[in-house]
Amino acid sequence: MSQIKEWSAHLVRLNQHNVATFRRAPWAEISGSLGDLGTLLPLMIALAAQGSIRLASTLVFSGIFNILTGIFFGIPLPVQPMKAIASAAISARQDPSVNVVVAAGQWVGAAVLLMSVTGFLHRAVVFVPVPVVKGIQLGAGLSLIIGAGSSLLQPLHWIDPVLDNRIWAIFAFVALVCTQHIPRFPYALCFFILAVIFAFIRVRLSHQSMPWLEIWSPQFVLPSWFGKHDAPALWMAIGQLPLTTLNSIIAVAALSADLLPSVNEPSVTSIGLSVAVMNLTGTWFGAMPVCHGAGGLAAQYRFGARSGASVILLGSVKLVLGLLLGDSLVDLLSKYPASLLAIMVLAAGLELAMVAQSLNKGAPDLWQTSTSQAGDDFLRRARQSRHLTDQERSERWTVMLMTTAGIMAFRNDALGLLAGMLCHWSFQASHRIQQWQTRRRNLPCERDALLQ
């Protein structure tokens, strides 16, 4: 009973924080809620257009998950597509059916649920050193930047089409740079409104269908867990699982502590359970497999979000759109200007990559051990008192960059993790060999001292 009261009090505090933050800076929270559109829209539109997900169900359930995430975590934790599953579905020789895609999400959800309840995720946080986690975050940020350039900006022309070209991208970039030092400027909100206006105009000019009233009617989807397709669900899930575990659970928990130290960061177990529940519920109705992600959190923080109020607001809008308009939004969303979307993705990637700067100053592993029994006043002083030698700094940077290099070279978070861990273990082994050699050299001196 006491635990229930304690949990209820914690939930009340989180939502008091949500309300207070929204009242203090409403436009910043609204703008920040749109920061993750750069990840959501391209993948959601592509999957909906080829029939691999149901757009209405995706909007409804991702909206519900946004609302619940904001209430229970109190931070702008995103709900975004599972990138590896989406990429496999989009690049498959034959468009996989919705039955295959949702089955892949359920495989991942079941695996994450098992890792959460067995405590594997909690042990993984202790096992994976901070430089490797920072390397995963840096790799994810750089991947977002490269993706913005290669997938969104490079295909654009300089003038044509008039409402989506490189000139608009340059304009959005200049506006981003000029407003970055203006506190809580609603950049994402302003450019989202501009992009929606452009999308309406482009749909109108192309004589495609405008959004109309289409009430959502839930339809059950039978997953194809073992179907013999070009992209079997199990293999899609195997490709997604390392990305979900590392970037969507471990890295996002660490990032929340870096960006929002005043709010109790969620545990990896609670984030894992959230990912599991999302993919074991909405997918039965054709909703897109989703997860949380460090890139989305960095994006929403970059554009002003500081509490769960931002994602609650976003979820409410998505829920209403899914219930009332649903699949009729496909044509409008497909005309969303890539030029404006790319700059938002670029800003998100930069925000995520910048967390690497705290590796050797302010990282959690630099103060936890020395202040585990200290008071709050001493805790703040001790966090600054941890001193690293030049060799320690160099080794930590090397481990982080080796992790990032593995991710960038192989486009695989698991291989990046392996590269970083091998580098970390090699340094540890070298130190132990040096300590053993030092003890061996000092042993005769100690023996002589004892004999005297």
Short mmCIF file of C-alpha atoms in Angstrom, two decimals:
data_model
loop_
_atom_site.label_atom_id
_atom_site.label_comp_id
_atom_site.label_asym_id
_atom_site.label_seq_id
_atom_site.Cartn_x
_atom_site.Cartn_y
_atom_site.Cartn_z
CA MET A 1 0.00 0.00 0.00
CA SER A 2 2.84 2.39 0.84
CA GLN A 3 4.42 1.75 -2.54
CA ILE A 4 1.14 2.62 -4.28
CA LYS A 5 0.91 5.88 -2.32
CA GLU A 6 4.53 6.70 -3.13
CA TRP A 7 3.98 5.97 -6.84
CA SER A 8 0.79 8.08 -6.87
CA ALA A 9 2.60 10.99 -5.22
CA HIS A 10 5.38 10.72 -7.79
CA LEU A 11 2.82 10.76 -10.60
CA VAL A 12 1.18 13.84 -9.12
CA ARG A 13 4.55 15.62 -8.92
CA LEU A 14 5.33 14.81 -12.54
CA ASN A 15 2.05 16.23 -13.79
CA GLN A 16 2.35 19.30 -11.58
CA HIS A 17 5.68 19.80 -13.34
CA ASN A 18 3.93 19.34 -16.71
CA VAL A 19 1.28 21.94 -15.90
CA ALA A 20 3.73 24.43 -14.39
CA THR A 21 6.10 24.15 -17.36
CA PHE A 22 3.31 24.63 -19.89
CA ARG A 23 1.96 27.68 -18.05
CA ARG A 24 5.44 29.20 -17.89
CA ALA A 25 6.31 28.69 -21.56
CA PRO A 26 3.32 27.44 -23.60
CA TRP A 27 4.68 28.37 -27.04
CA ALA A 28 7.97 26.62 -26.37
CA GLU A 29 6.16 23.42 -25.33
CA ILE A 30 3.94 23.57 -28.43
CA SER A 31 6.94 24.16 -30.68
CA GLY A 32 8.93 21.39 -29.01
CA SER A 33 6.10 18.91 -29.51
CA LEU A 34 6.68 19.19 -33.27
CA GLY A 35 10.41 18.57 -33.10
CA ASP A 36 10.21 14.87 -33.87
CA LEU A 37 8.19 15.24 -37.08
CA GLY A 38 11.38 14.84 -39.11
CA THR A 39 11.60 11.21 -37.99
CA LEU A 40 7.88 10.45 -37.88
CA LEU A 41 6.50 11.85 -41.13
CA PRO A 42 8.79 10.35 -43.82
CA LEU A 43 8.58 6.78 -42.51
CA MET A 44 4.90 6.92 -41.58
CA ILE A 45 3.94 8.35 -44.98
CA ALA A 46 6.03 5.83 -46.92
CA LEU A 47 4.63 2.84 -45.01
CA ALA A 48 1.04 4.10 -45.27
CA ALA A 49 1.35 4.79 -48.99
CA GLN A 50 2.50 1.24 -49.76
CA GLY A 51 -0.13 -0.33 -47.49
CA SER A 52 2.27 -1.70 -44.87
CA ILE A 53 0.47 0.07 -41.99
CA ARG A 54 -2.90 1.69 -41.43
CA LEU A 55 -2.51 5.43 -41.06
CA ALA A 56 -5.66 6.00 -39.00
CA SER A 57 -4.75 3.33 -36.46
CA THR A 58 -1.19 4.64 -36.32
CA LEU A 59 -2.36 8.17 -35.52
CA VAL A 60 -4.88 6.97 -32.93
CA PHE A 61 -2.58 4.63 -31.03
CA SER A 62 0.59 6.72 -31.29
CA GLY A 63 -1.51 9.64 -30.01
CA ILE A 64 -2.67 7.57 -27.04
CA PHE A 65 0.91 6.47 -26.38
CA ASN A 66 2.11 10.10 -26.55
CA ILE A 67 -0.45 11.12 -23.94
CA LEU A 68 0.38 8.24 -21.60
CA THR A 69 4.13 8.83 -22.04
CA GLY A 70 3.77 12.48 -21.04
CA ILE A 71 1.67 11.59 -18.00
CA PHE A 72 3.82 8.74 -16.66
CA PHE A 73 7.33 10.03 -17.50
CA GLY A 74 6.93 13.81 -17.31
CA ILE A 75 9.55 14.47 -19.99
CA PRO A 76 9.24 15.04 -23.78
CA LEU A 77 9.85 11.36 -24.53
CA PRO A 78 8.95 10.75 -28.19
CA VAL A 79 6.92 8.00 -29.80
CA GLN A 80 8.58 7.35 -33.14
CA PRO A 81 8.74 4.63 -35.81
CA MET A 82 10.99 1.62 -35.48
CA LYS A 83 13.52 2.66 -38.12
CA ALA A 84 15.03 -0.72 -38.97
CA ILE A 85 11.63 -2.34 -39.48
CA ALA A 86 10.42 0.64 -41.53
CA SER A 87 13.57 0.66 -43.67
CA ALA A 88 13.32 -3.08 -44.32
CA ALA A 89 9.66 -2.75 -45.29
CA ILE A 90 10.28 0.23 -47.58
CA SER A 91 13.31 -1.32 -49.32
CA ALA A 92 11.84 -4.81 -49.77
CA ARG A 93 11.49 -6.07 -53.34
CA GLN A 94 7.84 -6.75 -52.68
CA ASP A 95 5.94 -4.42 -50.35
CA PRO A 96 5.29 -6.44 -47.17
CA SER A 97 1.71 -6.61 -46.02
CA VAL A 98 0.50 -4.94 -42.86
CA ASN A 99 0.35 -8.42 -41.29
CA VAL A 100 4.13 -8.82 -41.64
CA VAL A 101 5.07 -5.34 -40.41
CA VAL A 102 2.92 -5.51 -37.27
CA ALA A 103 4.21 -9.02 -36.53
CA ALA A 104 7.77 -7.67 -36.61
CA GLY A 105 6.81 -5.02 -34.07
CA GLN A 106 5.25 -7.68 -31.85
CA TRP A 107 8.40 -9.80 -31.97
CA VAL A 108 10.43 -6.81 -30.76
CA GLY A 109 7.83 -5.96 -28.11
CA ALA A 110 7.89 -9.51 -26.75
CA ALA A 111 11.71 -9.56 -26.63
CA VAL A 112 11.90 -6.19 -24.85
CA LEU A 113 9.22 -7.31 -22.38
CA LEU A 114 11.27 -10.39 -21.53
CA MET A 115 14.45 -8.34 -21.08
CA SER A 116 12.61 -5.85 -18.87
CA VAL A 117 10.96 -8.30 -16.47
CA THR A 118 14.13 -10.40 -16.12
CA GLY A 119 16.25 -7.37 -15.23
CA PHE A 120 18.49 -7.76 -18.29
CA LEU A 121 18.07 -4.11 -19.30
CA HIS A 122 19.06 -2.88 -15.84
CA ARG A 123 22.17 -5.06 -15.88
CA ALA A 124 23.02 -3.85 -19.37
CA VAL A 125 23.23 -0.25 -18.10
CA VAL A 126 25.82 -1.29 -15.51
CA PHE A 127 27.66 -3.39 -18.08
CA VAL A 128 27.88 -0.77 -20.87
CA PRO A 129 30.30 2.07 -19.95
CA VAL A 130 29.34 5.73 -20.39
CA PRO A 131 31.80 6.38 -23.28
CA VAL A 132 30.09 3.62 -25.29
CA VAL A 133 26.64 5.10 -24.56
CA LYS A 134 27.91 8.53 -25.62
CA GLY A 135 29.28 6.94 -28.79
CA ILE A 136 25.87 5.46 -29.57
CA GLN A 137 24.27 8.88 -29.08
CA LEU A 138 26.91 10.59 -31.23
CA GLY A 139 26.47 7.96 -33.95
CA ALA A 140 22.71 8.37 -33.92
CA GLY A 141 23.05 12.15 -34.18
CA LEU A 142 25.48 11.96 -37.11
CA SER A 143 23.23 9.40 -38.82
CA LEU A 144 20.33 11.85 -38.59
CA ILE A 145 22.46 14.61 -40.12
CA ILE A 146 23.66 12.39 -42.96
CA GLY A 147 20.13 11.13 -43.54
CA ALA A 148 18.81 14.69 -43.75
CA GLY A 149 21.37 15.47 -46.43
CA SER A 150 21.18 12.30 -48.49
CA SER A 151 17.47 11.44 -48.30
CA LEU A 152 15.82 14.85 -48.04
CA LEU A 153 18.14 17.59 -49.35
CA GLN A 154 20.10 15.96 -52.19
CA PRO A 155 17.02 15.02 -54.28
CA LEU A 156 15.82 18.65 -54.18
CA HIS A 157 16.31 21.10 -57.06
CA TRP A 158 17.19 24.77 -56.73
CA ILE A 159 13.94 26.28 -58.03
CA ASP A 160 11.45 23.60 -59.04
CA PRO A 161 9.02 22.90 -57.44
CA VAL A 162 8.43 26.41 -56.22
CA LEU A 163 7.22 25.41 -52.76
CA ASP A 164 9.82 22.73 -52.03
CA ASN A 165 13.38 23.40 -53.16
CA ARG A 166 16.89 24.14 -51.89
CA ILE A 167 16.20 27.85 -51.57
CA TRP A 168 13.54 27.13 -48.96
CA ALA A 169 15.99 24.80 -47.19
CA ILE A 170 18.58 27.58 -47.05
CA PHE A 171 15.96 29.99 -45.73
CA ALA A 172 14.94 27.52 -43.00
CA PHE A 173 18.58 26.91 -42.08
CA VAL A 174 19.37 30.64 -41.82
CA ALA A 175 16.28 31.14 -39.67
CA LEU A 176 17.38 28.26 -37.43
CA VAL A 177 20.84 29.77 -36.93
CA CYS A 178 19.52 33.28 -36.34
CA THR A 179 16.98 32.18 -33.72
CA GLN A 180 19.04 29.65 -31.78
CA HIS A 181 19.99 32.24 -29.14
CA ILE A 182 16.44 33.57 -28.76
CA PRO A 183 15.06 31.84 -25.66
CA ARG A 184 12.12 29.55 -26.41
CA PHE A 185 11.53 30.90 -29.92
CA PRO A 186 8.84 28.58 -31.43
CA TYR A 187 10.86 27.73 -34.54
CA ALA A 188 9.29 24.32 -35.12
CA LEU A 189 5.76 25.70 -34.73
CA CYS A 190 6.34 28.55 -37.19
CA PHE A 191 7.84 26.33 -39.86
CA PHE A 192 5.28 23.58 -39.27
CA ILE A 193 2.48 26.05 -40.01
CA LEU A 194 4.35 27.24 -43.11
CA ALA A 195 4.91 23.66 -44.27
CA VAL A 196 1.24 22.72 -43.81
CA ILE A 197 0.18 25.76 -45.85
CA PHE A 198 2.60 24.72 -48.61
CA ALA A 199 1.30 21.14 -48.47
CA PHE A 200 -2.33 22.28 -48.87
CA ILE A 201 -1.37 24.43 -51.86
CA ARG A 202 0.58 21.59 -53.49
CA VAL A 203 -2.27 19.12 -53.00
CA ARG A 204 -4.70 21.62 -54.47
CA LEU A 205 -2.52 22.29 -57.50
CA SER A 206 -1.91 18.59 -58.14
CA HIS A 207 -5.66 17.84 -57.98
CA GLN A 208 -5.12 15.17 -55.34
CA SER A 209 -7.71 14.51 -52.67
CA MET A 210 -7.96 16.93 -49.77
CA PRO A 211 -8.55 15.63 -46.22
CA TRP A 212 -12.17 14.85 -45.48
CA LEU A 213 -14.20 13.48 -42.59
CA GLU A 214 -13.43 9.77 -42.23
CA ILE A 215 -14.38 8.36 -38.84
CA TRP A 216 -11.94 5.69 -37.65
CA SER A 217 -13.39 2.21 -37.38
CA PRO A 218 -10.97 -0.25 -35.73
CA GLN A 219 -10.27 -3.40 -37.72
CA PHE A 220 -8.39 -6.39 -36.34
CA VAL A 221 -5.17 -7.40 -38.13
CA LEU A 222 -3.93 -10.98 -37.86
CA PRO A 223 -0.11 -10.85 -37.59
CA SER A 224 1.98 -13.05 -39.88
CA TRP A 225 4.73 -14.11 -37.46
CA PHE A 226 6.23 -16.84 -39.66
CA GLY A 227 5.03 -15.83 -43.13
CA LYS A 228 7.24 -16.66 -46.13
CA HIS A 229 7.65 -13.18 -47.59
CA ASP A 230 10.58 -11.26 -49.03
CA ALA A 231 10.95 -9.57 -45.62
CA PRO A 232 9.88 -12.11 -42.95
CA ALA A 233 8.73 -10.54 -39.72
CA LEU A 234 11.25 -12.36 -37.54
CA TRP A 235 14.24 -11.18 -39.58
CA MET A 236 12.94 -7.62 -39.56
CA ALA A 237 12.63 -7.83 -35.77
CA ILE A 238 16.17 -9.19 -35.37
CA GLY A 239 17.50 -6.17 -37.25
CA GLN A 240 15.47 -3.79 -35.08
CA LEU A 241 16.15 -5.26 -31.63
CA PRO A 242 19.73 -3.92 -31.14
CA LEU A 243 18.64 -0.45 -32.25
CA THR A 244 15.67 -0.47 -29.88
CA THR A 245 17.70 -1.76 -26.93
CA LEU A 246 20.64 0.61 -27.37
CA ASN A 247 19.23 3.83 -28.83
CA SER A 248 15.59 3.71 -27.77
CA ILE A 249 16.09 2.48 -24.20
CA ILE A 250 19.65 2.72 -22.83
CA ALA A 251 20.74 5.86 -24.72
CA VAL A 252 17.45 7.70 -24.20
CA ALA A 253 17.59 7.09 -20.43
CA ALA A 254 21.12 8.52 -20.33
CA LEU A 255 20.15 11.46 -22.54
CA SER A 256 17.20 12.41 -20.34
CA ALA A 257 19.60 12.66 -17.39
CA ASP A 258 21.90 14.92 -19.43
CA LEU A 259 19.22 17.23 -20.82
CA LEU A 260 16.74 17.31 -17.94
CA PRO A 261 18.67 16.80 -14.68
CA SER A 262 15.96 18.52 -12.63
CA VAL A 263 13.47 15.73 -13.45
CA ASN A 264 14.03 12.18 -12.25
CA GLU A 265 15.15 10.31 -15.34
CA PRO A 266 13.12 7.20 -16.22
CA SER A 267 14.73 3.84 -15.59
CA VAL A 268 15.63 1.61 -18.51
CA THR A 269 13.21 -0.99 -17.16
CA SER A 270 10.26 1.42 -17.24
CA ILE A 271 11.18 2.57 -20.76
CA GLY A 272 11.50 -1.05 -21.86
CA LEU A 273 8.08 -1.90 -20.47
CA SER A 274 6.64 1.13 -22.27
CA VAL A 275 8.10 -0.02 -25.60
CA ALA A 276 6.77 -3.54 -25.01
CA VAL A 277 3.24 -2.39 -24.17
CA MET A 278 3.07 -0.07 -27.20
CA ASN A 279 3.99 -2.84 -29.63
CA LEU A 280 1.87 -5.54 -28.06
CA THR A 281 -1.33 -3.46 -28.21
CA GLY A 282 -1.72 -1.06 -31.14
CA THR A 283 -0.20 -3.41 -33.70
CA TRP A 284 -3.24 -5.70 -33.45
CA PHE A 285 -5.14 -2.95 -35.29
CA GLY A 286 -2.53 -2.20 -37.95
CA ALA A 287 -0.68 0.56 -36.11
CA MET A 288 2.96 1.18 -36.97
CA PRO A 289 5.59 -0.44 -34.69
CA VAL A 290 6.93 2.35 -32.47
CA CYS A 291 9.55 2.98 -29.82
CA HIS A 292 11.14 5.84 -27.91
CA GLY A 293 14.36 7.33 -29.21
CA ALA A 294 17.29 9.53 -28.23
CA GLY A 295 17.05 11.46 -31.49
CA GLY A 296 13.41 12.35 -30.92
CA LEU A 297 14.06 13.45 -27.35
CA ALA A 298 16.95 15.63 -28.52
CA ALA A 299 14.75 17.12 -31.27
CA GLN A 300 11.88 18.01 -28.98
CA TYR A 301 14.28 19.47 -26.42
CA ARG A 302 16.06 21.47 -29.14
CA PHE A 303 12.82 23.15 -30.19
CA GLY A 304 11.68 24.06 -26.69
CA ALA A 305 10.04 21.07 -24.97
CA ARG A 306 10.96 20.64 -21.29
CA SER A 307 8.13 18.51 -19.91
CA GLY A 308 5.58 15.86 -20.74
CA ALA A 309 3.05 18.56 -21.60
CA SER A 310 4.55 18.80 -25.09
CA VAL A 311 3.95 15.16 -26.00
CA ILE A 312 0.53 15.17 -24.32
CA LEU A 313 -0.45 18.02 -26.62
CA LEU A 314 1.01 16.28 -29.67
CA GLY A 315 -0.76 13.04 -28.77
CA SER A 316 -4.09 14.81 -28.41
CA VAL A 317 -3.77 16.32 -31.89
CA LYS A 318 -2.76 12.98 -33.43
CA LEU A 319 -5.64 11.23 -31.67
CA VAL A 320 -8.22 13.71 -33.00
CA LEU A 321 -6.78 13.57 -36.53
CA GLY A 322 -6.78 9.77 -36.50
CA LEU A 323 -10.34 9.53 -35.20
CA LEU A 324 -11.82 12.12 -37.58
CA LEU A 325 -9.66 12.20 -40.73
CA GLY A 326 -7.59 9.02 -40.72
CA ASP A 327 -6.40 7.71 -44.08
CA SER A 328 -7.62 10.81 -45.93
CA LEU A 329 -4.46 12.59 -44.70
CA VAL A 330 -2.09 10.49 -46.83
CA ASP A 331 -2.02 12.84 -49.84
CA LEU A 332 -1.59 15.93 -47.68
CA LEU A 333 1.24 14.43 -45.64
CA SER A 334 2.99 13.20 -48.78
CA LYS A 335 3.21 16.84 -49.97
CA TYR A 336 4.87 18.05 -46.76
CA PRO A 337 7.95 19.99 -47.97
CA ALA A 338 11.12 17.93 -47.64
CA SER A 339 13.18 21.13 -47.64
CA LEU A 340 11.69 22.30 -44.33
CA LEU A 341 11.58 18.82 -42.87
CA ALA A 342 15.29 18.28 -43.57
CA ILE A 343 16.39 21.27 -41.49
CA MET A 344 14.40 20.02 -38.50
CA VAL A 345 16.11 16.62 -38.82
CA LEU A 346 19.48 18.38 -39.11
CA ALA A 347 18.84 20.37 -35.92
CA ALA A 348 17.78 17.21 -34.09
CA GLY A 349 20.95 15.43 -35.16
CA LEU A 350 23.14 18.30 -33.98
CA GLU A 351 21.39 18.44 -30.59
CA LEU A 352 21.87 14.70 -30.09
CA ALA A 353 25.52 14.74 -31.22
CA MET A 354 26.31 17.63 -28.85
CA VAL A 355 25.78 15.44 -25.77
CA ALA A 356 29.23 14.00 -26.51
CA GLN A 357 30.79 17.18 -25.15
CA SER A 358 29.95 16.13 -21.57
CA LEU A 359 31.97 12.91 -21.86
CA ASN A 360 34.91 14.14 -19.78
CA LYS A 361 33.09 16.78 -17.75
CA GLY A 362 29.72 16.11 -16.17
CA ALA A 363 29.19 12.51 -17.29
CA PRO A 364 27.40 10.39 -14.63
CA ASP A 365 30.27 7.95 -14.11
CA LEU A 366 32.57 10.80 -13.05
CA TRP A 367 30.68 11.54 -9.82
CA GLN A 368 28.46 8.64 -8.83
CA THR A 369 31.05 6.62 -6.90
CA SER A 370 32.58 9.48 -4.92
CA THR A 371 29.22 10.97 -3.84
CA SER A 372 26.98 7.98 -3.27
CA GLN A 373 26.49 8.94 0.42
CA ALA A 374 26.85 12.71 0.13
CA GLY A 375 24.27 15.39 0.71
CA ASP A 376 22.86 17.55 -2.05
CA ASP A 377 25.19 20.51 -1.34
CA PHE A 378 28.29 18.38 -1.44
CA LEU A 379 26.95 16.48 -4.44
CA ARG A 380 27.10 19.59 -6.59
CA ARG A 381 30.69 20.32 -5.53
CA ALA A 382 31.80 16.71 -5.96
CA ARG A 383 30.49 16.53 -9.52
CA GLN A 384 32.99 19.20 -10.45
CA SER A 385 35.83 17.80 -8.38
CA ARG A 386 36.36 14.57 -10.33
CA HIS A 387 39.65 15.00 -12.16
CA LEU A 388 40.74 13.00 -15.19
CA THR A 389 44.30 12.54 -16.35
CA ASP A 390 45.21 13.24 -19.95
CA GLN A 391 45.45 9.50 -20.55
CA GLU A 392 41.95 8.90 -19.15
CA ARG A 393 40.50 11.65 -21.32
CA SER A 394 42.20 10.23 -24.40
CA GLU A 395 40.99 6.70 -23.69
CA ARG A 396 37.40 7.80 -23.09
CA TRP A 397 37.36 9.79 -26.33
CA THR A 398 38.86 6.83 -28.19
CA VAL A 399 36.20 4.44 -26.89
CA MET A 400 33.41 6.87 -27.77
CA LEU A 401 34.75 7.54 -31.27
CA MET A 402 35.36 3.82 -31.90
CA THR A 403 31.70 3.15 -31.04
CA THR A 404 30.58 5.95 -33.35
CA ALA A 405 32.89 4.73 -36.13
CA GLY A 406 31.40 1.23 -35.91
CA ILE A 407 27.88 2.62 -36.19
CA MET A 408 28.73 4.88 -39.11
CA ALA A 409 30.82 2.30 -40.99
CA PHE A 410 28.41 -0.62 -40.74
CA ARG A 411 25.11 1.27 -40.26
CA ASN A 412 24.49 -1.02 -37.30
CA ASP A 413 24.23 -0.06 -33.62
CA ALA A 414 25.10 -3.58 -32.45
CA LEU A 415 28.40 -3.59 -34.35
CA GLY A 416 29.14 -0.12 -33.01
CA LEU A 417 28.50 -1.40 -29.48
CA LEU A 418 30.82 -4.36 -30.11
CA ALA A 419 33.59 -2.10 -31.45
CA GLY A 420 33.31 0.24 -28.48
CA MET A 421 33.27 -2.59 -25.92
CA LEU A 422 36.34 -4.25 -27.50
CA CYS A 423 38.17 -0.94 -27.33
CA HIS A 424 37.11 -0.46 -23.70
CA TRP A 425 38.17 -3.99 -22.75
CA SER A 426 41.53 -3.60 -24.47
CA PHE A 427 42.28 -0.50 -22.38
CA GLN A 428 41.24 -2.32 -19.21
CA ALA A 429 43.42 -5.30 -20.09
CA SER A 430 46.37 -2.98 -20.76
CA HIS A 431 45.95 -1.31 -17.37
CA ARG A 432 45.81 -4.65 -15.58
CA ILE A 433 48.95 -5.86 -17.34
CA GLN A 434 50.73 -2.65 -16.34
CA GLN A 435 49.59 -3.07 -12.73
CA TRP A 436 50.78 -6.68 -12.69
CA GLN A 437 54.17 -5.68 -14.10
CA THR A 438 54.49 -2.89 -11.53
CA ARG A 439 53.68 -5.26 -8.66
CA ARG A 440 56.17 -7.77 -10.02
CA ARG A 441 58.93 -5.16 -10.15
CA ASN A 442 58.13 -3.93 -6.64
CA LEU A 443 57.93 -7.41 -5.12
CA PRO A 444 61.73 -7.86 -4.54
CA CYS A 445 61.95 -4.45 -2.87
CA GLU A 446 59.06 -5.30 -0.55
CA ARG A 447 60.69 -8.68 0.28
CA ASP A 448 64.01 -7.01 1.12
CA ALA A 449 62.24 -4.47 3.31
CA LEU A 450 60.53 -7.23 5.26
CA LEU A 451 63.83 -9.13 5.76
CA GLN A 452 65.52 -6.03 7.12
#
